[in-house]
């Protein structure tokens, strides 16, 4: 066996042994978690019944206060509202519409401990206030069917339960933690992104509670994602009387859409999708407004920079050539989350821990994005599918598997104990991750 391989192999063997010892030593904490299995499910069902779509401010407020009460009760910690700025979206008329998000929720324990963990999640869902999908029920097949039950009210319940168990342990003094729960994740974290970044810069490891797949599989590396609305404005004119005086914004938008698509196609690692072009009206009028809506996904910071530069260059060149004005809204709110050696080591350790606590898991790359992208880009290696097992999220068929609540809480607890005891060196993980990002 070649040297480096043997070394890796021995490290894994000894990690396995150390984690087993850790679990045995704190066996009563794991048993207490299992005894709370029903409660973990029940409270998530209650939260699922509080409809909290990203634009439903009263619903978000109810969900936030219910979760805050549980955190206070379970963890004996102060919970604070964190005021968030507004964000804006562009209407089909090219107007900027200001959007309120309401506050995020923050709780912090032992901020001066040598190891700091960032725990993040969101209490918004994709289901608007007027949805018919409002209630969480137990189906005949034993699964829970409810809005946000997997994504991610179940995950929040798991996070709090694992922390509550950690707080009963005799090793907690070595580790501090911050919970940040946001109301704007399902719309891309436009305003939480800055707070996630700040948290990621000062924590050693991130734990985020997006659902795992039904078989326990987690997302590892993720692509980065950005959204844009690019507004072209021209000059309206009647086609019969003065077509030559008009400046056609729809044509400018169409040229831009094609140019962006072709430019990005030269780099196969980039996905660039023109999702919509708004604008135009009666065919006897030269249209003076068109909005191109684009989503782009990238693997690397270099690809991100390429998309940003290409978008600006084509928008400006085409606007100038067609005598239009152009305004860009949006950008990357999710930087790429590459597979660094630090992230890989962390993910492998979670798989190892899962085997030990009876929470089988695995990981693979995905094009989907979440808060883990933001923590990772701030230098904080993050495993972001630590929530319950479930599926069909973002659809009226969303479900979660009730047995997975206590199971996944055991997994998080073992990881937290490992960080607290330096069984897994969180500071080294961060350093390794940051180096891997270059
Ligand atoms: Zn989610």
Short mmCIF file of C-alpha atoms and ligand atoms in Angstrom, two decimals:
data_model
loop_
_atom_site.label_atom_id
_atom_site.label_comp_id
_atom_site.label_asym_id
_atom_site.label_seq_id
_atom_site.Cartn_x
_atom_site.Cartn_y
_atom_site.Cartn_z
CA UNK A 1 0.00 0.00 0.00
CA UNK A 2 1.48 3.38 -0.97
CA UNK A 3 2.34 5.68 1.93
CA UNK A 4 -0.26 8.45 1.64
CA UNK A 5 -3.06 5.94 1.16
CA UNK A 6 -2.02 3.96 4.22
CA UNK A 7 -1.93 7.18 6.21
CA UNK A 8 -5.46 8.13 5.13
CA UNK A 9 -6.66 4.64 5.92
CA UNK A 10 -5.20 4.70 9.42
CA UNK A 11 -6.70 8.14 10.09
CA UNK A 12 -10.12 6.88 9.10
CA UNK A 13 -9.77 3.80 11.28
CA UNK A 14 -8.78 5.85 14.27
CA UNK A 15 -11.55 8.40 13.66
CA UNK A 16 -14.03 5.55 13.61
CA UNK A 17 -12.72 4.25 16.91
CA UNK A 18 -12.62 7.70 18.52
CA UNK A 19 -16.19 8.45 17.46
CA UNK A 20 -17.38 5.12 18.82
CA UNK A 21 -15.73 5.84 22.15
CA UNK A 22 -17.26 9.28 22.21
CA UNK A 23 -20.72 7.90 21.60
CA UNK A 24 -20.27 5.25 24.27
CA UNK A 25 -19.02 7.80 26.80
CA UNK A 26 -22.06 10.03 26.23
CA UNK A 27 -24.51 7.17 25.74
CA UNK A 28 -27.11 8.63 28.10
CA UNK A 29 -27.39 11.80 25.97
CA UNK A 30 -28.16 9.70 22.91
CA UNK A 31 -30.73 7.70 24.87
CA UNK A 32 -32.39 10.92 26.05
CA UNK A 33 -32.61 12.12 22.46
CA UNK A 34 -34.32 8.93 21.42
CA UNK A 35 -36.77 9.30 24.29
CA UNK A 36 -37.76 12.67 22.84
CA UNK A 37 -38.38 11.30 19.32
CA UNK A 38 -42.14 11.99 19.31
CA UNK A 39 -41.72 15.48 20.71
CA UNK A 40 -39.22 16.39 17.96
CA UNK A 41 -41.78 15.38 15.36
CA UNK A 42 -44.73 17.01 17.13
CA UNK A 43 -43.22 20.46 17.35
CA UNK A 44 -42.15 20.40 13.70
CA UNK A 45 -45.73 19.47 12.74
CA UNK A 46 -46.95 22.47 14.75
CA UNK A 47 -44.51 24.73 12.88
CA UNK A 48 -45.49 23.21 9.54
CA UNK A 49 -49.10 24.20 10.32
CA UNK A 50 -47.96 27.83 10.67
CA UNK A 51 -47.96 28.81 7.00
CA UNK A 52 -44.82 30.90 6.45
CA UNK A 53 -44.12 31.52 2.77
CA UNK A 54 -41.25 33.94 2.11
CA UNK A 55 -43.69 36.81 1.38
CA UNK A 56 -46.16 36.05 4.19
CA UNK A 57 -44.98 38.46 6.89
CA UNK A 58 -47.59 37.61 9.57
CA UNK A 59 -46.99 33.90 8.94
CA UNK A 60 -43.22 34.37 9.18
CA UNK A 61 -43.70 36.24 12.47
CA UNK A 62 -45.77 33.39 13.97
CA UNK A 63 -43.27 30.75 12.89
CA UNK A 64 -40.39 32.83 14.19
CA UNK A 65 -41.91 33.36 17.61
CA UNK A 66 -42.94 29.70 17.99
CA UNK A 67 -39.41 28.55 17.14
CA UNK A 68 -37.86 31.23 19.37
CA UNK A 69 -39.94 29.98 22.30
CA UNK A 70 -38.70 26.42 21.75
CA UNK A 71 -35.09 27.60 21.56
CA UNK A 72 -35.45 29.53 24.81
CA UNK A 73 -37.12 26.60 26.53
CA UNK A 74 -34.81 23.89 25.23
CA UNK A 75 -31.50 25.72 25.31
CA UNK A 76 -31.96 28.36 28.01
CA UNK A 77 -30.49 31.04 25.79
CA UNK A 78 -31.58 34.53 24.79
CA UNK A 79 -33.11 34.71 21.34
CA UNK A 80 -32.91 37.99 19.49
CA UNK A 81 -34.66 39.32 16.41
CA UNK A 82 -32.14 40.47 13.82
CA UNK A 83 -33.64 43.27 11.70
CA UNK A 84 -33.07 42.70 8.00
CA UNK A 85 -32.97 45.25 5.20
CA UNK A 86 -35.51 45.20 2.40
CA UNK A 87 -34.72 43.69 -0.97
CA UNK A 88 -36.24 44.51 -4.34
CA UNK A 89 -37.62 42.69 -7.33
CA UNK A 90 -38.33 44.07 -10.81
CA UNK A 91 -41.95 44.00 -11.99
CA UNK A 92 -42.98 43.18 -15.55
CA UNK A 93 -43.31 46.97 -16.05
CA UNK A 94 -39.66 47.46 -15.11
CA UNK A 95 -40.48 49.01 -11.76
CA UNK A 96 -38.45 48.20 -8.69
CA UNK A 97 -40.74 46.71 -6.04
CA UNK A 98 -39.45 46.83 -2.48
CA UNK A 99 -39.90 43.62 -0.54
CA UNK A 100 -39.97 43.31 3.27
CA UNK A 101 -38.67 40.16 4.90
CA UNK A 102 -39.15 40.73 8.61
CA UNK A 103 -36.39 39.86 11.07
CA UNK A 104 -34.16 36.81 11.23
CA UNK A 105 -33.61 35.01 14.52
CA UNK A 106 -30.29 34.74 16.32
CA UNK A 107 -29.18 32.86 19.45
CA UNK A 108 -25.62 32.64 20.67
CA UNK A 109 -23.84 30.54 23.31
CA UNK A 110 -20.23 30.86 24.51
CA UNK A 111 -18.94 33.18 21.77
CA UNK A 112 -15.46 33.07 23.34
CA UNK A 113 -15.03 29.29 23.33
CA UNK A 114 -12.09 28.05 21.22
CA UNK A 115 -14.29 26.25 18.69
CA UNK A 116 -17.24 28.04 17.10
CA UNK A 117 -20.05 26.34 15.18
CA UNK A 118 -22.44 28.17 12.84
CA UNK A 119 -25.90 26.56 12.80
CA UNK A 120 -28.16 27.90 10.11
CA UNK A 121 -31.56 27.31 8.65
CA UNK A 122 -34.68 29.07 7.47
CA UNK A 123 -38.26 29.30 8.65
CA UNK A 124 -39.70 30.50 5.35
CA UNK A 125 -41.24 28.06 2.89
CA UNK A 126 -42.05 28.22 -0.82
CA UNK A 127 -45.81 28.05 -0.15
CA UNK A 128 -47.61 31.44 -0.35
CA UNK A 129 -50.34 32.51 2.07
CA UNK A 130 -53.12 31.59 -0.35
CA UNK A 131 -51.91 28.03 -0.96
CA UNK A 132 -54.26 25.11 -0.32
CA UNK A 133 -51.34 23.13 1.15
CA UNK A 134 -51.52 24.34 4.75
CA UNK A 135 -51.73 21.36 7.05
CA UNK A 136 -49.33 18.64 8.08
CA UNK A 137 -50.81 15.14 8.33
CA UNK A 138 -49.51 11.63 8.94
CA UNK A 139 -50.18 9.54 5.85
CA UNK A 140 -51.17 5.88 5.81
CA UNK A 141 -47.69 4.99 4.55
CA UNK A 142 -46.19 6.46 7.73
CA UNK A 143 -44.75 9.62 6.19
CA UNK A 144 -45.53 13.16 7.29
CA UNK A 145 -47.06 15.26 4.54
CA UNK A 146 -46.92 19.00 5.19
CA UNK A 147 -45.64 22.37 3.97
CA UNK A 148 -42.02 22.86 5.00
CA UNK A 149 -42.01 19.72 7.15
CA UNK A 150 -38.79 18.55 5.44
CA UNK A 151 -37.59 21.93 4.15
CA UNK A 152 -36.94 22.76 6.85
CA UNK A 153 -39.10 22.89 9.93
CA UNK A 154 -38.15 19.29 10.67
CA UNK A 155 -34.50 20.25 10.35
CA UNK A 156 -34.87 23.13 12.81
CA UNK A 157 -36.38 20.72 15.34
CA UNK A 158 -33.40 18.37 14.86
CA UNK A 159 -30.89 21.22 15.24
CA UNK A 160 -32.38 22.43 18.53
CA UNK A 161 -32.63 18.89 19.93
CA UNK A 162 -28.98 18.09 19.19
CA UNK A 163 -27.88 21.38 20.77
CA UNK A 164 -30.04 20.71 23.84
CA UNK A 165 -28.26 17.38 24.29
CA UNK A 166 -24.84 19.02 23.80
CA UNK A 167 -25.76 21.56 26.48
CA UNK A 168 -26.29 18.71 28.96
CA UNK A 169 -22.82 17.30 28.28
CA UNK A 170 -19.70 17.91 30.35
CA UNK A 171 -17.63 18.85 27.29
CA UNK A 172 -19.69 21.81 26.10
CA UNK A 173 -17.35 24.51 27.48
CA UNK A 174 -14.88 24.00 24.63
CA UNK A 175 -17.42 24.84 21.97
CA UNK A 176 -19.59 27.88 21.30
CA UNK A 177 -22.37 28.18 18.77
CA UNK A 178 -24.57 30.63 16.93
CA UNK A 179 -27.98 29.83 15.51
CA UNK A 180 -29.06 32.01 12.58
CA UNK A 181 -32.52 31.28 11.16
CA UNK A 182 -33.62 33.36 8.20
CA UNK A 183 -36.94 34.31 6.57
CA UNK A 184 -35.62 34.75 3.00
CA UNK A 185 -33.81 31.52 2.05
CA UNK A 186 -36.41 30.33 -0.45
CA UNK A 187 -36.02 33.58 -2.40
CA UNK A 188 -32.22 33.26 -2.49
CA UNK A 189 -31.27 34.90 0.85
CA UNK A 190 -31.02 38.39 -0.74
CA UNK A 191 -30.62 40.09 2.64
CA UNK A 192 -29.52 37.25 4.93
CA UNK A 193 -26.56 36.58 2.64
CA UNK A 194 -24.51 39.35 4.29
CA UNK A 195 -25.25 38.00 7.79
CA UNK A 196 -24.45 34.45 6.71
CA UNK A 197 -21.15 35.69 5.33
CA UNK A 198 -20.30 37.49 8.56
CA UNK A 199 -21.14 34.36 10.56
CA UNK A 200 -19.07 32.22 8.20
CA UNK A 201 -16.01 34.41 8.66
CA UNK A 202 -15.91 33.87 12.43
CA UNK A 203 -16.99 30.22 12.78
CA UNK A 204 -14.84 27.14 12.23
CA UNK A 205 -17.51 24.81 10.86
CA UNK A 206 -21.05 25.21 9.59
CA UNK A 207 -24.02 22.90 10.18
CA UNK A 208 -27.11 23.64 8.07
CA UNK A 209 -30.37 21.74 8.25
CA UNK A 210 -31.68 21.29 4.72
CA UNK A 211 -33.32 17.89 4.31
CA UNK A 212 -31.40 14.80 3.25
CA UNK A 213 -32.85 12.55 0.55
CA UNK A 214 -35.14 9.70 1.67
CA UNK A 215 -32.14 7.32 1.78
CA UNK A 216 -30.14 9.76 3.91
CA UNK A 217 -27.92 11.11 1.11
CA UNK A 218 -26.63 14.65 1.58
CA UNK A 219 -25.52 17.34 -0.83
CA UNK A 220 -21.75 17.85 -0.86
CA UNK A 221 -20.33 20.48 -3.19
CA UNK A 222 -22.85 22.81 -4.79
CA UNK A 223 -22.87 25.12 -7.76
CA UNK A 224 -23.15 28.86 -7.20
CA UNK A 225 -26.25 30.64 -8.44
CA UNK A 226 -27.17 34.16 -9.54
CA UNK A 227 -30.34 35.80 -10.82
CA UNK A 228 -30.68 38.93 -12.91
CA UNK A 229 -33.30 41.20 -14.37
CA UNK A 230 -31.70 43.22 -17.16
CA UNK A 231 -33.95 46.10 -18.21
CA UNK A 232 -33.65 47.58 -21.70
CA UNK A 233 -35.42 50.87 -22.40
CA UNK A 234 -35.85 52.32 -25.89
CA UNK A 235 -38.25 54.72 -27.49
CA UNK A 236 -41.87 54.05 -28.34
CA UNK A 237 -43.16 55.01 -31.79
CA UNK A 238 -46.18 54.25 -33.96
CA UNK A 239 -45.16 51.77 -36.63
CA UNK A 240 -47.28 53.32 -39.40
CA UNK A 241 -46.37 56.95 -38.73
CA UNK A 242 -42.80 57.01 -37.41
CA UNK A 243 -41.27 53.56 -37.03
CA UNK A 244 -37.77 54.92 -37.73
CA UNK A 245 -38.01 57.21 -34.69
CA UNK A 246 -38.52 54.22 -32.39
CA UNK A 247 -35.84 52.25 -30.55
CA UNK A 248 -36.94 48.66 -30.12
CA UNK A 249 -36.22 47.35 -26.61
CA UNK A 250 -37.53 43.85 -27.34
CA UNK A 251 -35.00 43.40 -30.14
CA UNK A 252 -32.23 44.61 -27.82
CA UNK A 253 -33.39 42.14 -25.17
CA UNK A 254 -33.53 39.30 -27.69
CA UNK A 255 -30.01 40.06 -28.97
CA UNK A 256 -28.76 40.16 -25.39
CA UNK A 257 -30.46 36.84 -24.52
CA UNK A 258 -28.81 35.11 -27.47
CA UNK A 259 -25.41 36.72 -26.86
CA UNK A 260 -25.37 35.64 -23.19
CA UNK A 261 -26.47 32.12 -24.04
CA UNK A 262 -23.79 31.73 -26.71
CA UNK A 263 -21.01 33.24 -24.61
CA UNK A 264 -21.75 30.95 -21.67
CA UNK A 265 -22.04 27.90 -23.93
CA UNK A 266 -18.31 28.28 -24.61
CA UNK A 267 -17.67 27.26 -21.02
CA UNK A 268 -19.43 23.93 -20.45
CA UNK A 269 -19.15 24.27 -16.68
CA UNK A 270 -21.53 27.25 -16.76
CA UNK A 271 -25.29 26.91 -16.93
CA UNK A 272 -27.01 30.06 -18.18
CA UNK A 273 -30.78 30.03 -18.57
CA UNK A 274 -32.85 32.88 -20.01
CA UNK A 275 -36.07 32.16 -18.15
CA UNK A 276 -38.25 35.00 -19.43
CA UNK A 277 -38.36 38.16 -21.50
CA UNK A 278 -41.03 40.60 -20.37
CA UNK A 279 -42.03 43.49 -22.61
CA UNK A 280 -43.72 44.64 -25.74
CA UNK A 281 -47.38 45.07 -26.56
CA UNK A 282 -49.46 45.82 -29.67
CA UNK A 283 -47.58 44.95 -32.86
CA UNK A 284 -48.15 48.40 -34.36
CA UNK A 285 -46.06 50.05 -31.66
CA UNK A 286 -42.26 49.93 -31.33
CA UNK A 287 -41.78 48.60 -27.78
CA UNK A 288 -39.81 50.82 -25.41
CA UNK A 289 -39.34 48.32 -22.58
CA UNK A 290 -38.07 44.73 -22.24
CA UNK A 291 -36.71 42.81 -19.28
CA UNK A 292 -34.51 39.75 -19.65
CA UNK A 293 -34.56 37.39 -16.66
CA UNK A 294 -31.60 35.08 -16.28
CA UNK A 295 -30.40 32.41 -13.88
CA UNK A 296 -26.76 31.29 -14.06
CA UNK A 297 -25.05 28.45 -12.18
CA UNK A 298 -21.29 28.04 -11.83
CA UNK A 299 -18.71 25.75 -10.23
CA UNK A 300 -15.93 28.22 -9.52
CA UNK A 301 -15.25 31.82 -8.57
CA UNK A 302 -13.57 32.22 -11.97
CA UNK A 303 -16.75 31.15 -13.75
CA UNK A 304 -18.72 33.51 -11.52
CA UNK A 305 -16.48 36.40 -12.55
CA UNK A 306 -16.81 35.34 -16.20
CA UNK A 307 -20.63 35.45 -16.03
CA UNK A 308 -20.63 38.84 -14.30
CA UNK A 309 -18.20 40.38 -16.79
CA UNK A 310 -19.89 38.82 -19.83
CA UNK A 311 -23.30 40.00 -18.74
CA UNK A 312 -22.16 43.59 -18.26
CA UNK A 313 -20.17 43.65 -21.49
CA UNK A 314 -22.98 42.31 -23.71
CA UNK A 315 -25.65 44.43 -22.03
CA UNK A 316 -23.65 47.60 -22.56
CA UNK A 317 -22.43 46.79 -26.08
CA UNK A 318 -25.89 45.90 -27.34
CA UNK A 319 -27.53 48.88 -25.61
CA UNK A 320 -25.02 51.22 -27.17
CA UNK A 321 -25.35 49.71 -30.61
CA UNK A 322 -29.18 49.79 -30.52
CA UNK A 323 -29.38 53.20 -28.82
CA UNK A 324 -31.08 51.81 -25.75
CA UNK A 325 -30.46 52.35 -22.07
CA UNK A 326 -29.81 49.36 -19.84
CA UNK A 327 -30.04 48.70 -16.09
CA UNK A 328 -28.95 45.52 -14.32
CA UNK A 329 -30.61 44.17 -11.17
CA UNK A 330 -29.45 41.14 -9.24
CA UNK A 331 -26.27 39.10 -9.09
CA UNK A 332 -24.88 36.04 -7.37
CA UNK A 333 -26.45 35.60 -3.92
CA UNK A 334 -25.08 32.04 -3.70
CA UNK A 335 -21.35 31.73 -4.40
CA UNK A 336 -20.13 28.30 -5.52
CA UNK A 337 -19.42 25.72 -2.83
CA UNK A 338 -16.51 23.72 -4.26
CA UNK A 339 -15.27 20.35 -3.03
CA UNK A 340 -12.22 21.44 -1.07
CA UNK A 341 -10.12 18.88 0.84
CA UNK A 342 -11.50 20.38 4.07
CA UNK A 343 -15.11 19.99 2.99
CA UNK A 344 -14.47 16.44 1.80
CA UNK A 345 -12.89 15.47 5.09
CA UNK A 346 -15.84 16.98 6.98
CA UNK A 347 -18.42 15.20 4.79
CA UNK A 348 -16.59 11.89 5.16
CA UNK A 349 -16.54 12.34 8.93
CA UNK A 350 -20.32 12.90 8.94
CA UNK A 351 -20.78 9.68 6.93
CA UNK A 352 -18.58 7.88 9.47
CA UNK A 353 -20.58 9.33 12.37
CA UNK A 354 -23.83 8.36 10.64
CA UNK A 355 -22.77 4.75 10.51
CA UNK A 356 -22.03 4.77 14.22
CA UNK A 357 -25.30 6.35 15.39
CA UNK A 358 -27.55 4.44 12.99
CA UNK A 359 -28.12 7.32 10.59
CA UNK A 360 -26.75 5.97 7.31
CA UNK A 361 -25.76 8.74 4.93
CA UNK A 362 -23.61 9.55 1.92
CA UNK A 363 -22.92 12.63 -0.16
CA UNK A 364 -22.70 13.81 -3.73
CA UNK A 365 -22.47 17.04 -5.72
CA UNK A 366 -25.59 18.96 -6.69
CA UNK A 367 -26.58 21.97 -8.78
CA UNK A 368 -29.02 23.08 -6.07
CA UNK A 369 -28.02 25.90 -3.73
CA UNK A 370 -28.60 26.89 -0.11
CA UNK A 371 -27.14 28.80 2.83
CA UNK A 372 -24.23 26.36 2.90
CA UNK A 373 -22.93 28.14 -0.21
CA UNK A 374 -22.69 31.42 1.69
CA UNK A 375 -20.99 29.97 4.78
CA UNK A 376 -18.54 28.03 2.62
CA UNK A 377 -17.57 31.10 0.60
CA UNK A 378 -16.75 32.88 3.87
CA UNK A 379 -14.15 30.19 4.60
CA UNK A 380 -16.38 28.04 6.81
CA UNK A 381 -16.64 24.40 5.66
CA UNK A 382 -20.31 23.47 5.92
CA UNK A 383 -22.35 20.29 5.75
CA UNK A 384 -25.76 21.58 4.81
CA UNK A 385 -28.12 18.59 4.55
CA UNK A 386 -28.14 17.67 8.24
CA UNK A 387 -31.94 17.93 8.49
CA UNK A 388 -34.54 15.18 8.36
CA UNK A 389 -34.93 12.67 5.57
CA UNK A 390 -37.65 13.63 3.12
CA UNK A 391 -38.49 14.51 -0.43
CA UNK A 392 -40.59 16.21 -3.10
CA UNK A 393 -39.77 19.52 -1.45
CA UNK A 394 -41.05 22.71 -3.10
CA UNK A 395 -44.14 20.77 -4.22
CA UNK A 396 -47.56 20.03 -2.67
CA UNK A 397 -46.30 16.48 -2.18
CA UNK A 398 -43.51 17.45 0.25
CA UNK A 399 -42.96 14.76 2.86
CA UNK A 400 -40.67 13.84 5.75
CA UNK A 401 -39.92 10.53 7.42
CA UNK A 402 -40.77 10.72 11.14
CA UNK A 403 -38.22 8.06 12.21
CA UNK A 404 -35.49 10.27 10.83
CA UNK A 405 -35.97 13.10 13.35
CA UNK A 406 -34.28 11.44 16.35
CA UNK A 407 -31.92 9.60 13.99
CA UNK A 408 -30.58 12.80 12.44
CA UNK A 409 -30.43 14.51 15.84
CA UNK A 410 -28.10 11.71 17.02
CA UNK A 411 -25.92 12.35 13.99
CA UNK A 412 -25.64 16.07 14.77
CA UNK A 413 -25.02 15.39 18.44
CA UNK A 414 -22.09 13.08 17.71
CA UNK A 415 -20.58 15.69 15.39
CA UNK A 416 -21.03 18.44 17.99
CA UNK A 417 -19.40 16.27 20.67
CA UNK A 418 -16.57 15.50 18.25
CA UNK A 419 -15.95 19.22 17.69
CA UNK A 420 -16.18 19.97 21.40
CA UNK A 421 -13.62 17.30 22.31
CA UNK A 422 -11.34 17.94 19.32
CA UNK A 423 -11.98 14.37 18.16
CA UNK A 424 -12.52 16.24 14.91
CA UNK A 425 -10.37 19.36 14.79
CA UNK A 426 -12.77 22.07 13.57
CA UNK A 427 -10.03 24.68 13.38
CA UNK A 428 -7.94 22.43 11.13
CA UNK A 429 -11.00 21.76 8.94
CA UNK A 430 -11.50 25.46 8.45
CA UNK A 431 -7.83 26.02 7.60
CA UNK A 432 -7.85 23.12 5.14
CA UNK A 433 -11.07 24.39 3.53
CA UNK A 434 -9.81 27.94 3.22
CA UNK A 435 -6.54 26.75 1.66
CA UNK A 436 -8.52 24.65 -0.83
CA UNK A 437 -10.46 27.71 -1.91
CA UNK A 438 -7.22 29.45 -2.85
ZN1 LIG B 1 -34.57 24.76 2.47
#
